[in-house]
Amino acid sequence: MKVILFGATGMVGQGVLRECFIDASVTEVLAVGRSPTGVQHAKLHEILHDNFTDFSKIESQLAGFDACFFCLGVSSIGMDAERYRHLTYDVTMAAATTLTRLNPGMVFTYVTGRGTDSTEQGSVRWARVKGKTENDLLKLPFKAAYMFRPAGIQPLHGVRSKTGWVNAIYVVTEPLLSWLVRSAPKYMTTSEKLGRAMIKVARDGYPKAVLESEDINSI
Ligand SMILES: NC(=O)c1ccc[n+]([C@@H]2O[C@H](COP(=O)([O-])OP(=O)(O)OC[C@H]3O[C@@H](n4cnc5c(N)ncnc54)[C@H](OP(=O)(O)O)[C@@H]3O)[C@@H](O)[C@H]2O)c1
């Protein structure tokens, strides 16, 4: 598979990138981001881009791909409603509509989160926005689209959060997180399991379009 990865510099994206390097079925990764990954690998090519609602300048480089792993996303904590909606809905849909036009046979996988509100009517703002984003992605004419809803994610193999104190928490709680991965798959997965699951689902398909944490862990 030739894949496009958004969010490769983030915690989820770093994990997906690592698994793409290891998995022989992934032959090429194009990372599209606003900052460089700092990673060198024979499979990896990067495009630095500055406008994530308009991809017209780089369109010619976005055709000919089999899958997209969309790991770009922000936390709603401390962010005003309109900015969160813009970065979650507008950015994701701009990328997805461009990609489906250029790659009719593409499989699109999107990382949302546990508690995403498919009804778009609930009381939790972030969950409604993620729900609308999922629902509208599922209407696009991709070959297939899959929504990944992890709960907690334990970073493994050097995957790091961009926030120093968050890394410190992961280090201190490592034994607890490892235990939760084993004993509470509804609430915890790892960056490795998530990356592997995204690759396998893009390659082989999955019976459900929305995958919760326990689905991710069982793949
Ligand atoms: N981490 C978790 O435990 C967890 C759990 C469940 C769900 N999720 C979901 O997974 C997704 C990714 O989370 P994460 O933890 O990987 O986040 P993260 O570490 O903060 O990384 C976010 C990624 O998105 C990119 N990005 C953010 N704002 C951008 C912008 N305005 N323009 C272009 N790129 C931008 C970042 O690029 P830069 O490097 O350029 O900033 C980075 O690559 C999110 O949707 C999140 O809700 C995460």
Short mmCIF file of C-alpha atoms and ligand atoms in Angstrom, two decimals:
data_model
loop_
_atom_site.label_atom_id
_atom_site.label_comp_id
_atom_site.label_asym_id
_atom_site.label_seq_id
_atom_site.Cartn_x
_atom_site.Cartn_y
_atom_site.Cartn_z
CA MET A 1 0.00 0.00 0.00
CA LYS A 2 1.04 3.58 -0.67
CA VAL A 3 -0.26 5.63 2.24
CA ILE A 4 -0.68 9.29 3.17
CA LEU A 5 -0.25 10.15 6.84
CA PHE A 6 -1.55 13.33 8.44
CA GLY A 7 -0.38 14.15 11.98
CA ALA A 8 2.87 12.16 11.76
CA THR A 9 4.52 14.42 14.37
CA GLY A 10 1.83 13.74 16.99
CA MET A 11 1.63 10.94 19.51
CA VAL A 12 -0.79 8.83 17.48
CA GLY A 13 0.89 9.62 14.16
CA GLN A 14 4.37 8.68 15.42
CA GLY A 15 3.02 5.28 16.39
CA VAL A 16 1.35 4.77 13.03
CA LEU A 17 4.52 5.85 11.22
CA ARG A 18 6.62 3.31 13.14
CA GLU A 19 4.24 0.48 12.25
CA CYS A 20 4.23 1.57 8.58
CA PHE A 21 8.02 1.24 8.51
CA ILE A 22 7.83 -2.27 9.98
CA ASP A 23 4.87 -3.61 7.95
CA ALA A 24 5.99 -5.01 4.59
CA SER A 25 2.57 -4.33 3.03
CA VAL A 26 3.23 -0.58 3.32
CA THR A 27 5.63 0.37 0.56
CA GLU A 28 5.53 4.16 0.78
CA VAL A 29 4.45 6.78 3.33
CA LEU A 30 3.82 10.39 2.42
CA ALA A 31 3.64 12.51 5.58
CA VAL A 32 1.76 15.78 5.06
CA GLY A 33 2.32 18.21 7.92
CA ARG A 34 3.12 21.74 8.92
CA SER A 35 6.35 20.68 10.66
CA PRO A 36 8.97 18.04 9.76
CA THR A 37 8.95 14.64 11.44
CA GLY A 38 12.73 14.66 11.90
CA VAL A 39 12.68 11.00 10.85
CA GLN A 40 14.69 9.46 8.01
CA HIS A 41 13.50 6.22 6.37
CA ALA A 42 13.58 4.78 2.86
CA LYS A 43 9.75 4.53 2.79
CA LEU A 44 9.15 8.10 3.99
CA HIS A 45 8.56 11.22 1.92
CA GLU A 46 7.32 14.46 3.44
CA ILE A 47 5.43 17.50 2.26
CA LEU A 48 5.42 20.59 4.45
CA HIS A 49 2.22 22.51 3.93
CA ASP A 50 0.81 25.63 5.58
CA ASN A 51 -2.88 25.80 4.70
CA PHE A 52 -4.84 22.77 5.90
CA THR A 53 -8.12 23.88 4.39
CA ASP A 54 -6.69 24.32 0.88
CA PHE A 55 -4.50 21.62 -0.64
CA SER A 56 -4.60 22.94 -4.24
CA LYS A 57 -0.87 23.85 -4.24
CA ILE A 58 0.17 20.25 -3.46
CA GLU A 59 -2.67 18.34 -5.16
CA SER A 60 -0.47 16.88 -7.86
CA GLN A 61 1.53 15.07 -5.15
CA LEU A 62 -1.53 13.61 -3.40
CA ALA A 63 -2.74 11.26 -6.17
CA GLY A 64 -2.00 7.56 -6.58
CA PHE A 65 -2.42 6.45 -2.94
CA ASP A 66 -4.25 3.45 -1.50
CA ALA A 67 -4.91 4.63 2.05
CA CYS A 68 -4.90 7.67 4.29
CA PHE A 69 -4.21 7.51 8.02
CA PHE A 70 -5.62 10.76 9.38
CA CYS A 71 -4.07 11.30 12.83
CA LEU A 72 -4.12 15.10 12.81
CA GLY A 73 -6.27 16.34 15.67
CA VAL A 74 -6.37 18.62 18.68
CA SER A 75 -7.62 18.47 22.22
CA SER A 76 -10.67 20.62 22.95
CA ILE A 77 -9.34 21.46 26.42
CA GLY A 78 -8.83 25.22 26.69
CA MET A 79 -9.77 25.85 23.05
CA ASP A 80 -12.69 28.04 22.01
CA ALA A 81 -15.58 26.27 20.30
CA GLU A 82 -15.13 27.75 16.83
CA ARG A 83 -11.37 27.03 16.72
CA TYR A 84 -11.95 23.43 17.83
CA ARG A 85 -14.68 22.93 15.21
CA HIS A 86 -12.44 24.46 12.53
CA LEU A 87 -9.40 22.28 13.36
CA THR A 88 -11.49 19.15 13.77
CA TYR A 89 -14.22 19.39 11.14
CA ASP A 90 -13.05 21.88 8.48
CA VAL A 91 -9.46 20.63 8.30
CA THR A 92 -10.41 16.95 8.21
CA MET A 93 -13.14 17.43 5.60
CA ALA A 94 -10.90 19.63 3.42
CA ALA A 95 -8.25 16.91 3.34
CA ALA A 96 -10.76 14.10 2.86
CA THR A 97 -12.71 15.73 0.02
CA THR A 98 -9.46 16.48 -1.80
CA LEU A 99 -8.19 12.93 -1.33
CA THR A 100 -11.40 11.20 -2.43
CA ARG A 101 -11.44 13.26 -5.63
CA LEU A 102 -7.81 12.39 -6.39
CA ASN A 103 -7.90 8.75 -5.17
CA PRO A 104 -11.25 7.06 -5.87
CA GLY A 105 -9.92 3.69 -4.64
CA MET A 106 -8.63 5.05 -1.33
CA VAL A 107 -9.41 3.69 2.14
CA PHE A 108 -9.62 6.52 4.69
CA THR A 109 -9.03 5.92 8.39
CA TYR A 110 -9.73 8.65 10.93
CA VAL A 111 -8.70 8.77 14.59
CA THR A 112 -11.43 10.20 16.78
CA GLY A 113 -11.90 9.00 20.35
CA ARG A 114 -14.04 7.03 22.77
CA GLY A 115 -17.30 8.87 23.51
CA THR A 116 -17.67 10.40 20.05
CA ASP A 117 -21.33 11.31 19.59
CA SER A 118 -22.76 9.89 16.36
CA THR A 119 -26.13 11.56 17.06
CA GLU A 120 -24.46 15.02 16.96
CA GLN A 121 -27.11 16.01 19.53
CA GLY A 122 -25.51 15.24 22.90
CA SER A 123 -24.35 17.67 25.58
CA VAL A 124 -20.58 17.24 25.07
CA ARG A 125 -19.25 19.71 22.54
CA TRP A 126 -16.11 17.89 21.38
CA ALA A 127 -18.07 14.66 21.00
CA ARG A 128 -20.70 16.32 18.78
CA VAL A 129 -18.00 17.86 16.54
CA LYS A 130 -16.15 14.55 16.22
CA GLY A 131 -19.49 12.82 15.58
CA LYS A 132 -20.37 15.17 12.73
CA THR A 133 -16.88 14.76 11.29
CA GLU A 134 -17.20 10.96 11.39
CA ASN A 135 -20.71 11.03 9.90
CA ASP A 136 -19.70 13.30 7.02
CA LEU A 137 -16.52 11.31 6.31
CA LEU A 138 -18.65 8.17 6.03
CA LYS A 139 -20.74 9.87 3.29
CA LEU A 140 -17.73 10.55 1.05
CA PRO A 141 -17.16 8.21 -1.91
CA PHE A 142 -14.04 6.47 -0.58
CA LYS A 143 -13.58 2.79 -1.31
CA ALA A 144 -14.11 2.50 2.46
CA ALA A 145 -13.78 4.70 5.54
CA TYR A 146 -13.10 3.58 9.12
CA MET A 147 -13.41 5.60 12.31
CA PHE A 148 -11.00 4.61 15.10
CA ARG A 149 -12.14 5.55 18.59
CA PRO A 150 -9.35 4.78 21.05
CA ALA A 151 -9.79 5.71 24.70
CA GLY A 152 -6.43 5.90 26.49
CA ILE A 153 -3.27 5.22 24.47
CA GLN A 154 -0.03 4.02 26.01
CA PRO A 155 2.90 5.32 23.94
CA LEU A 156 5.50 2.61 23.22
CA HIS A 157 8.84 2.35 21.39
CA GLY A 158 9.91 5.96 21.89
CA VAL A 159 6.61 7.52 20.82
CA ARG A 160 6.29 10.79 22.72
CA SER A 161 3.66 13.40 23.38
CA LYS A 162 4.61 16.90 22.30
CA THR A 163 3.90 18.10 25.83
CA GLY A 164 6.70 17.48 28.35
CA TRP A 165 4.54 17.03 31.44
CA VAL A 166 2.33 14.55 29.59
CA ASN A 167 5.42 12.42 28.85
CA ALA A 168 6.35 12.59 32.51
CA ILE A 169 2.92 11.24 33.45
CA TYR A 170 3.27 8.37 30.95
CA VAL A 171 6.65 7.44 32.45
CA VAL A 172 5.42 7.54 36.05
CA THR A 173 2.23 5.58 35.29
CA GLU A 174 3.85 3.03 32.96
CA PRO A 175 3.12 -0.03 35.16
CA LEU A 176 -0.51 1.04 35.60
CA LEU A 177 -0.97 1.69 31.87
CA SER A 178 0.54 -1.70 30.96
CA TRP A 179 -1.83 -3.36 33.41
CA LEU A 180 -4.83 -1.46 31.98
CA VAL A 181 -3.90 -2.49 28.42
CA ARG A 182 -4.06 -6.13 29.54
CA SER A 183 -7.06 -5.95 31.87
CA ALA A 184 -9.25 -3.14 30.48
CA PRO A 185 -9.13 -3.20 26.67
CA LYS A 186 -12.26 -1.03 26.55
CA TYR A 187 -10.29 1.82 28.05
CA MET A 188 -6.67 1.44 26.99
CA THR A 189 -4.67 0.48 23.92
CA THR A 190 -1.09 1.13 22.83
CA SER A 191 0.40 3.20 20.03
CA GLU A 192 1.63 -0.10 18.54
CA LYS A 193 -1.78 -1.82 18.59
CA LEU A 194 -3.48 1.25 17.14
CA GLY A 195 -0.95 1.62 14.30
CA ARG A 196 -1.09 -2.08 13.45
CA ALA A 197 -4.90 -2.08 13.50
CA MET A 198 -5.11 0.93 11.18
CA ILE A 199 -2.79 -0.74 8.66
CA LYS A 200 -4.60 -4.08 8.81
CA VAL A 201 -8.06 -2.53 8.45
CA ALA A 202 -6.93 -0.36 5.52
CA ARG A 203 -5.46 -3.42 3.82
CA ASP A 204 -8.01 -6.13 4.62
CA GLY A 205 -11.19 -4.25 5.61
CA TYR A 206 -13.29 -4.69 8.76
CA PRO A 207 -16.96 -5.61 9.34
CA LYS A 208 -17.71 -2.33 11.16
CA ALA A 209 -17.01 1.25 10.07
CA VAL A 210 -16.59 2.47 13.67
CA LEU A 211 -13.96 0.73 15.80
CA GLU A 212 -13.93 1.14 19.56
CA SER A 213 -10.93 0.43 21.78
CA GLU A 214 -11.80 -3.25 22.25
CA ASP A 215 -12.07 -3.70 18.46
CA ILE A 216 -8.67 -2.06 18.00
CA ASN A 217 -7.15 -4.36 20.61
CA SER A 218 -8.67 -7.49 19.08
CA ILE A 219 -7.25 -6.94 15.58
N1 LIG B 1 -3.29 10.82 22.60
C1 LIG B 1 -4.34 10.13 23.08
O1 LIG B 1 -4.29 9.51 24.16
C2 LIG B 1 -5.62 10.08 22.27
C3 LIG B 1 -6.67 9.27 22.72
C4 LIG B 1 -7.85 9.20 21.98
C5 LIG B 1 -7.96 9.93 20.81
N2 LIG B 1 -6.93 10.72 20.38
C6 LIG B 1 -7.12 11.50 19.14
O2 LIG B 1 -6.07 11.23 18.24
C7 LIG B 1 -5.81 12.38 17.45
C8 LIG B 1 -4.32 12.69 17.51
O3 LIG B 1 -3.98 12.91 18.88
P1 LIG B 1 -2.46 13.02 19.36
O4 LIG B 1 -2.43 12.64 20.79
O5 LIG B 1 -1.57 12.34 18.39
O6 LIG B 1 -2.24 14.60 19.26
P2 LIG B 1 -0.86 15.41 19.26
O7 LIG B 1 0.23 14.60 19.84
O8 LIG B 1 -1.15 16.75 19.85
O9 LIG B 1 -0.55 15.59 17.69
C9 LIG B 1 -1.42 16.34 16.89
C10 LIG B 1 -0.98 16.27 15.44
O10 LIG B 1 -1.85 17.13 14.68
C11 LIG B 1 -1.07 18.16 14.07
N3 LIG B 1 -1.76 19.43 14.13
C12 LIG B 1 -2.36 19.98 15.22
N4 LIG B 1 -2.85 21.20 14.89
C13 LIG B 1 -2.57 21.40 13.58
C14 LIG B 1 -2.81 22.47 12.67
N5 LIG B 1 -3.47 23.58 13.04
N6 LIG B 1 -2.38 22.35 11.41
C15 LIG B 1 -1.70 21.24 11.01
N7 LIG B 1 -1.42 20.19 11.83
C16 LIG B 1 -1.85 20.28 13.09
C17 LIG B 1 0.21 18.24 14.86
O11 LIG B 1 1.21 18.81 14.06
P3 LIG B 1 2.40 19.75 14.67
O12 LIG B 1 3.47 18.77 15.11
O13 LIG B 1 2.81 20.59 13.54
O14 LIG B 1 1.82 20.50 15.82
C18 LIG B 1 0.45 16.77 15.20
O15 LIG B 1 1.01 16.09 14.11
C19 LIG B 1 -6.70 13.51 18.01
O16 LIG B 1 -7.83 13.66 17.20
C20 LIG B 1 -7.08 12.99 19.38
O17 LIG B 1 -8.34 13.47 19.79
C21 LIG B 1 -5.76 10.81 21.08
#
